[in-house]
Amino acid sequence: MIKLKGIKKFYKTKTGLVNALNGIDLEVNKGDIFGVIGYSGAGKSTLIRLINMLEKPSEGRINVDGSEMSTLSKKALRDARKQIGMIFQHFNLLWSRNVKDNIAFPLEIAGVPKRERERKVKELIHLVGLEGRESAYPSQLSGGQKQRVGIARALANDPKVLLCDEATSALDPKTTEAILDLLVDINQKLGLTIILITHEMHVIKKICHQVAVIDNGIIVEEGEVLDVFRSPQMAITKDFVKQVTSDSESEEAVKLIKQTYPSATIARLTFAGEAANRPVISELLKQEAIDVNLLEGNLSQTQRGALGTLTLLLDGEAPKVKDAITFVENQGVVVEVIQHASEPVS
């Protein structure tokens, strides 16, 4: 559906060239929700703006649904952009227009007859859950409602691709969850391909099928969301994963347990997909002669299946503890030993 090959983007400044993107290769399958995550300045906003040619690449090729975007004439590019909707962090609504007229705006530009515009706007208002707010102006809407207007407007021309530029960053947690649920609903009902950029890993976990991690203009890690959560390879990816698999309270609990049981092994288990549905711990207790205490844990759902973590205290003879860890790993569970037996407490 979307292919980026050898993408580079340079900006000229008074001090010289700035490399915003440096050799991006990326492929997004039709119907997927693809997340791009990175810290501020990593290049993710530049990347998403290149897909609909709001900015042109310095090098490389961008293909969207069979069209080489950088080779299109101005008219052909305008037509191609109708197939790519975009929503923004700060909504970008027209403040002098009400909800209906904001949603109708791209249809007016496209020359759609009034009766057809009204039908389409009504359909989109229902889709995004804004019934009763048709005549409200942006100043009368909450942040979540404004973003729903932005989503409806982006869908007005029946695009095949929806680009989301930090679409939930300006929203509170509860509203963020509602908007993410709406994006999943749209993806499933319309078969829309969605590319979403963010710096929040819980957004990736909740709705994305695939994820790419970008750092200093380079994709450093990429894959199925469950695979990346189960076994992150790069330090930056591990930091992002910790955003949703651990918190300060659990880390403090682990520190306290390490002080209380300095001779025991402490291990963090990460379950993903089918492994999260297996009775691994009960089987472990049946087969291995060690004491197992649960320190903390959580379980959540991703678009590709369950994801969970457990932190365990394993107490027993060293060979038995080693056998227990091997048994768990053989069940498809990733095990990170936080503290080895008799390890000095830091």
Coordinates of C-alpha atoms in Angstrom, one line a residue:
M1 CA 0.0 0.0 0.0
I2 CA 2.7 2.5 1.0
K3 CA 6.4 2.0 0.2
L4 CA 9.3 4.3 1.2
K5 CA 12.7 3.5 -0.3
G6 CA 15.9 5.3 0.5
I7 CA 14.2 8.4 1.8
K8 CA 16.5 11.3 2.9
K9 CA 15.5 14.8 3.9
F10 CA 18.0 17.6 4.3
Y11 CA 17.3 21.2 5.4
K12 CA 19.6 24.0 4.7
T13 CA 20.4 26.2 7.7
K14 CA 22.8 29.1 8.3
T15 CA 25.2 26.6 9.9
G16 CA 24.9 24.0 7.2
L17 CA 22.8 21.0 6.2
V18 CA 20.6 19.3 8.8
N19 CA 19.8 15.6 8.1
A20 CA 16.2 15.2 9.3
L21 CA 15.9 11.7 7.7
N22 CA 18.8 9.6 6.6
G23 CA 17.9 6.5 4.5
I24 CA 14.4 5.4 5.5
D25 CA 13.0 2.2 4.1
L26 CA 9.5 1.4 5.1
E27 CA 6.5 -0.6 3.9
V28 CA 3.0 -0.4 5.2
N29 CA 0.4 -3.1 4.3
K30 CA -3.1 -2.3 3.2
G31 CA -5.5 -2.1 6.1
D32 CA -2.8 -2.0 8.8
I33 CA -2.5 0.5 11.6
F34 CA 1.2 1.3 11.5
G35 CA 2.8 3.3 14.3
V36 CA 6.0 5.3 14.1
I37 CA 7.3 6.2 17.5
G38 CA 10.2 8.5 18.5
Y39 CA 11.2 11.3 20.8
S40 CA 10.9 15.0 19.8
G41 CA 13.3 15.8 16.9
A42 CA 13.7 12.2 15.8
G43 CA 12.2 13.0 12.3
K44 CA 8.8 11.3 12.7
S45 CA 6.7 14.5 11.8
T46 CA 8.9 15.0 8.7
L47 CA 8.4 11.4 7.7
I48 CA 4.6 11.6 7.8
R49 CA 4.5 14.9 5.9
L50 CA 6.6 13.4 3.1
I51 CA 4.0 10.7 2.5
N52 CA 1.4 13.1 1.2
M53 CA 4.1 15.4 -0.2
L54 CA 3.5 18.3 2.1
E55 CA 7.3 18.2 2.0
K56 CA 9.4 16.7 -0.8
P57 CA 12.2 14.2 -0.1
S58 CA 15.7 15.2 -0.9
E59 CA 16.4 11.7 -2.1
G60 CA 14.4 8.4 -2.4
R61 CA 11.0 7.3 -3.7
I62 CA 7.5 7.3 -2.1
N63 CA 4.8 5.1 -3.5
V64 CA 1.2 5.3 -2.3
D65 CA -1.3 2.8 -3.7
G66 CA 0.8 2.4 -6.9
S67 CA 1.5 6.1 -7.4
E68 CA 5.1 7.4 -7.3
M69 CA 4.3 10.6 -5.4
S70 CA 7.4 12.6 -6.3
T71 CA 6.9 12.2 -10.1
L72 CA 3.3 13.3 -10.2
S73 CA 2.2 16.5 -12.0
K74 CA 0.6 19.2 -9.8
K75 CA -2.9 18.1 -10.9
A76 CA -2.2 14.4 -10.4
L77 CA -0.7 15.2 -7.0
R78 CA -3.8 17.1 -6.0
D79 CA -5.9 14.1 -7.0
A80 CA -3.6 11.7 -5.2
R81 CA -3.8 13.7 -2.0
K82 CA -7.6 13.3 -1.9
Q83 CA -6.8 9.6 -1.2
I84 CA -4.7 10.6 1.9
G85 CA -6.5 12.1 4.8
M86 CA -4.6 13.8 7.7
I87 CA -5.4 14.7 11.3
F88 CA -3.3 16.9 13.5
Q89 CA -2.3 17.4 17.1
H90 CA -3.9 20.8 17.4
F91 CA -7.0 20.0 15.2
N92 CA -6.4 22.8 12.5
L93 CA -10.2 23.5 12.4
L94 CA -11.7 26.6 10.8
W95 CA -12.9 28.6 13.8
S96 CA -15.5 30.6 11.8
R97 CA -17.2 27.5 10.6
N98 CA -19.4 25.1 12.6
V99 CA -19.0 21.4 12.8
K100 CA -21.0 20.7 9.6
D101 CA -19.2 23.3 7.6
N102 CA -15.8 22.2 8.8
I103 CA -16.5 18.7 7.7
A104 CA -18.0 19.9 4.4
F105 CA -15.0 22.1 3.5
P106 CA -12.9 19.6 1.5
L107 CA -16.1 18.5 -0.3
E108 CA -16.7 22.1 -1.3
I109 CA -13.2 22.4 -2.6
A110 CA -13.7 19.2 -4.6
G111 CA -16.9 20.6 -6.2
V112 CA -19.3 18.1 -4.7
P113 CA -22.9 19.1 -5.1
K114 CA -24.7 20.5 -2.1
R115 CA -27.1 17.6 -1.6
E116 CA -24.3 15.1 -1.8
R117 CA -22.3 17.1 0.6
E118 CA -25.1 17.2 3.1
R119 CA -25.6 13.4 2.9
K120 CA -21.9 12.8 3.3
V121 CA -21.5 15.1 6.3
K122 CA -24.5 13.5 8.0
E123 CA -22.9 10.1 7.5
L124 CA -19.6 11.2 8.9
I125 CA -21.1 13.0 11.9
H126 CA -22.8 9.7 12.8
L127 CA -19.5 7.8 12.2
V128 CA -17.5 9.9 14.6
G129 CA -20.3 10.3 17.2
L130 CA -21.1 14.0 17.0
E131 CA -24.8 13.9 16.6
G132 CA -26.4 16.9 18.2
R133 CA -23.3 19.0 17.8
E134 CA -23.7 19.8 14.1
S135 CA -24.2 23.6 14.6
A136 CA -21.5 24.0 17.3
Y137 CA -18.4 26.1 16.6
P138 CA -14.9 24.9 17.6
S139 CA -14.8 27.3 20.6
Q140 CA -17.8 25.4 22.0
L141 CA -16.3 21.9 21.7
S142 CA -14.1 19.9 23.9
G143 CA -10.6 18.7 22.8
G144 CA -12.0 15.3 22.0
Q145 CA -14.9 16.7 20.0
K146 CA -12.6 18.9 18.0
Q147 CA -10.5 15.9 17.1
R148 CA -13.6 14.0 16.1
V149 CA -14.4 16.9 13.7
G150 CA -10.8 16.7 12.4
I151 CA -11.2 13.0 11.8
A152 CA -14.5 13.4 10.0
R153 CA -13.1 16.1 7.8
A154 CA -10.1 13.9 6.9
L155 CA -12.5 11.2 5.8
A156 CA -14.7 13.4 3.7
N157 CA -13.2 12.4 0.4
D158 CA -13.2 8.7 1.2
P159 CA -9.4 8.4 1.5
K160 CA -7.6 5.1 1.4
V161 CA -4.9 6.3 3.9
L162 CA -5.3 8.3 7.1
L163 CA -2.2 10.0 8.5
C164 CA -2.3 10.9 12.2
D165 CA 0.3 13.5 13.3
E166 CA 0.4 13.2 17.2
A167 CA -3.4 13.1 17.1
T168 CA -3.8 12.4 20.8
S169 CA -1.0 14.3 22.3
A170 CA -3.1 17.4 23.2
L171 CA -5.8 15.2 24.9
D172 CA -6.3 13.9 28.4
P173 CA -6.0 10.2 29.0
K174 CA -9.7 9.3 29.0
T175 CA -10.3 11.3 25.8
T176 CA -7.2 9.7 24.2
E177 CA -8.7 6.3 24.8
A178 CA -11.9 7.3 23.2
I179 CA -10.2 8.7 20.1
L180 CA -8.0 5.6 19.8
D181 CA -11.1 3.4 20.0
L182 CA -12.6 5.5 17.2
L183 CA -9.6 5.1 15.0
V184 CA -9.7 1.3 15.5
D185 CA -13.5 1.4 14.6
I186 CA -12.8 3.4 11.5
N187 CA -10.0 1.0 10.5
Q188 CA -12.2 -2.0 10.8
K189 CA -15.4 -0.5 9.2
L190 CA -13.7 1.2 6.3
G191 CA -10.6 -1.0 5.8
L192 CA -8.6 2.2 6.0
T193 CA -4.8 2.1 6.2
I194 CA -3.6 4.3 9.1
I195 CA -0.2 5.6 9.8
L196 CA 0.1 7.1 13.3
I197 CA 3.1 8.9 14.8
T198 CA 3.5 9.4 18.5
H199 CA 6.0 9.5 21.4
E200 CA 3.6 7.5 23.6
M201 CA 4.1 3.7 23.6
H202 CA 0.6 3.0 25.1
V203 CA -0.9 4.4 21.9
I204 CA 1.2 1.9 19.9
K205 CA 0.2 -0.9 22.3
K206 CA -3.5 -0.1 22.1
I207 CA -4.2 0.2 18.4
C208 CA -1.2 -0.6 16.2
H209 CA -0.4 -3.8 14.2
Q210 CA 3.1 -2.8 13.3
V211 CA 5.6 -0.3 14.8
A212 CA 8.8 1.4 13.6
V213 CA 11.1 3.1 16.1
I214 CA 12.8 6.2 14.7
D215 CA 15.9 7.9 16.2
N216 CA 18.0 10.7 14.7
G217 CA 16.3 10.2 11.3
I218 CA 16.9 6.5 11.1
I219 CA 14.5 3.5 11.7
V220 CA 16.4 1.6 14.4
E221 CA 13.8 -1.1 15.0
E222 CA 10.6 -2.4 13.3
G223 CA 8.2 -5.2 13.5
E224 CA 4.9 -6.7 14.8
V225 CA 3.9 -4.8 17.9
L226 CA 3.8 -8.0 20.0
D227 CA 7.2 -9.0 18.8
V228 CA 8.7 -5.6 19.7
F229 CA 7.1 -5.6 23.1
R230 CA 8.2 -9.2 23.8
S231 CA 11.8 -8.7 22.8
P232 CA 12.9 -5.1 22.2
Q233 CA 16.4 -5.0 20.7
M234 CA 17.6 -1.4 20.9
A235 CA 18.0 0.7 24.1
I236 CA 15.6 3.3 22.9
T237 CA 12.9 0.7 22.2
K238 CA 13.4 -0.8 25.6
D239 CA 12.9 2.6 27.2
F240 CA 9.6 3.0 25.2
V241 CA 8.4 -0.5 26.2
K242 CA 9.0 0.3 29.9
Q243 CA 6.5 3.1 29.5
V244 CA 3.7 0.5 29.5
T245 CA 5.3 -2.6 31.1
S246 CA 6.5 -1.0 34.4
D247 CA 5.9 2.0 36.6
S248 CA 7.7 3.7 39.4
E249 CA 5.6 1.9 42.1
S250 CA 6.5 -1.5 40.8
E251 CA 10.2 -0.5 40.5
E252 CA 10.2 0.6 44.1
A253 CA 8.5 -2.7 45.1
V254 CA 11.3 -4.6 43.4
K255 CA 14.0 -2.6 45.2
L256 CA 12.3 -3.3 48.5
I257 CA 12.1 -7.1 47.8
K258 CA 15.8 -7.1 46.7
Q259 CA 16.7 -5.7 50.1
T260 CA 14.4 -8.2 51.9
Y261 CA 15.5 -11.2 50.0
P262 CA 19.1 -10.5 48.9
S263 CA 19.8 -14.2 48.2
A264 CA 16.8 -14.9 45.9
T265 CA 16.5 -14.6 42.2
I266 CA 14.1 -11.9 40.8
A267 CA 12.9 -12.3 37.3
R268 CA 10.5 -10.3 35.1
L269 CA 8.5 -12.4 32.6
T270 CA 7.0 -10.9 29.5
F271 CA 4.0 -12.8 28.0
A272 CA 2.7 -12.1 24.5
G273 CA 0.1 -13.6 22.2
E274 CA -0.5 -17.3 22.9
A275 CA 1.9 -17.5 25.8
A276 CA -0.3 -15.0 27.7
N277 CA -3.1 -17.6 27.6
R278 CA -1.1 -20.6 28.9
P279 CA -1.0 -21.6 32.6
V280 CA 2.7 -21.2 32.7
I281 CA 3.1 -20.4 36.4
S282 CA 0.9 -23.2 37.6
E283 CA 2.8 -25.7 35.4
L284 CA 6.1 -24.2 36.8
L285 CA 4.9 -24.9 40.4
K286 CA 4.0 -28.5 39.5
Q287 CA 7.3 -29.3 37.9
E288 CA 10.0 -27.4 39.7
A289 CA 10.9 -27.7 43.4
I290 CA 11.3 -23.9 44.2
D291 CA 9.3 -21.3 46.0
V292 CA 7.7 -18.7 43.7
N293 CA 6.3 -15.4 45.0
L294 CA 4.4 -12.9 42.7
L295 CA 5.8 -9.4 43.2
E296 CA 3.8 -7.4 40.6
G297 CA 2.1 -7.9 37.2
N298 CA -0.2 -6.5 34.6
L299 CA -2.1 -7.8 31.6
S300 CA -3.5 -5.8 28.7
Q301 CA -4.6 -6.3 25.1
T302 CA -3.1 -5.2 21.8
Q303 CA -4.5 -5.5 18.3
R304 CA -2.6 -8.8 17.9
G305 CA -3.3 -10.4 21.2
A306 CA -2.6 -10.2 25.0
L307 CA 0.5 -8.7 26.5
G308 CA 1.5 -9.1 30.1
T309 CA 4.3 -8.9 32.5
L310 CA 5.0 -10.7 35.9
T311 CA 7.8 -10.0 38.3
L312 CA 8.6 -13.1 40.3
L313 CA 10.8 -14.0 43.3
L314 CA 12.3 -17.5 42.7
D315 CA 13.8 -19.1 45.8
G316 CA 15.6 -22.4 45.9
E317 CA 18.7 -24.3 45.0
A318 CA 20.6 -22.5 42.1
P319 CA 20.3 -25.5 39.6
K320 CA 16.5 -25.7 40.3
V321 CA 16.1 -22.0 39.8
K322 CA 18.0 -22.2 36.5
D323 CA 15.8 -25.1 35.4
A324 CA 12.7 -23.1 36.3
I325 CA 13.9 -20.2 34.1
T326 CA 14.6 -22.6 31.2
F327 CA 11.2 -24.2 31.6
V328 CA 9.4 -20.8 31.4
E329 CA 11.5 -19.7 28.4
N330 CA 10.6 -22.9 26.6
Q331 CA 6.9 -21.9 26.9
G332 CA 7.6 -18.8 24.7
V333 CA 7.9 -16.4 27.6
V334 CA 10.8 -13.8 27.6
V335 CA 12.6 -13.8 31.0
E336 CA 14.8 -11.0 32.2
V337 CA 16.7 -11.8 35.4
I338 CA 16.7 -8.6 37.5
Q339 CA 18.6 -10.0 40.4
H340 CA 20.6 -13.2 40.6
A341 CA 20.8 -15.2 43.8
S342 CA 23.3 -13.8 46.3
E343 CA 23.9 -10.8 44.1
P344 CA 25.0 -7.8 46.3
V345 CA 22.2 -5.2 46.8
S346 CA 23.1 -1.9 45.1

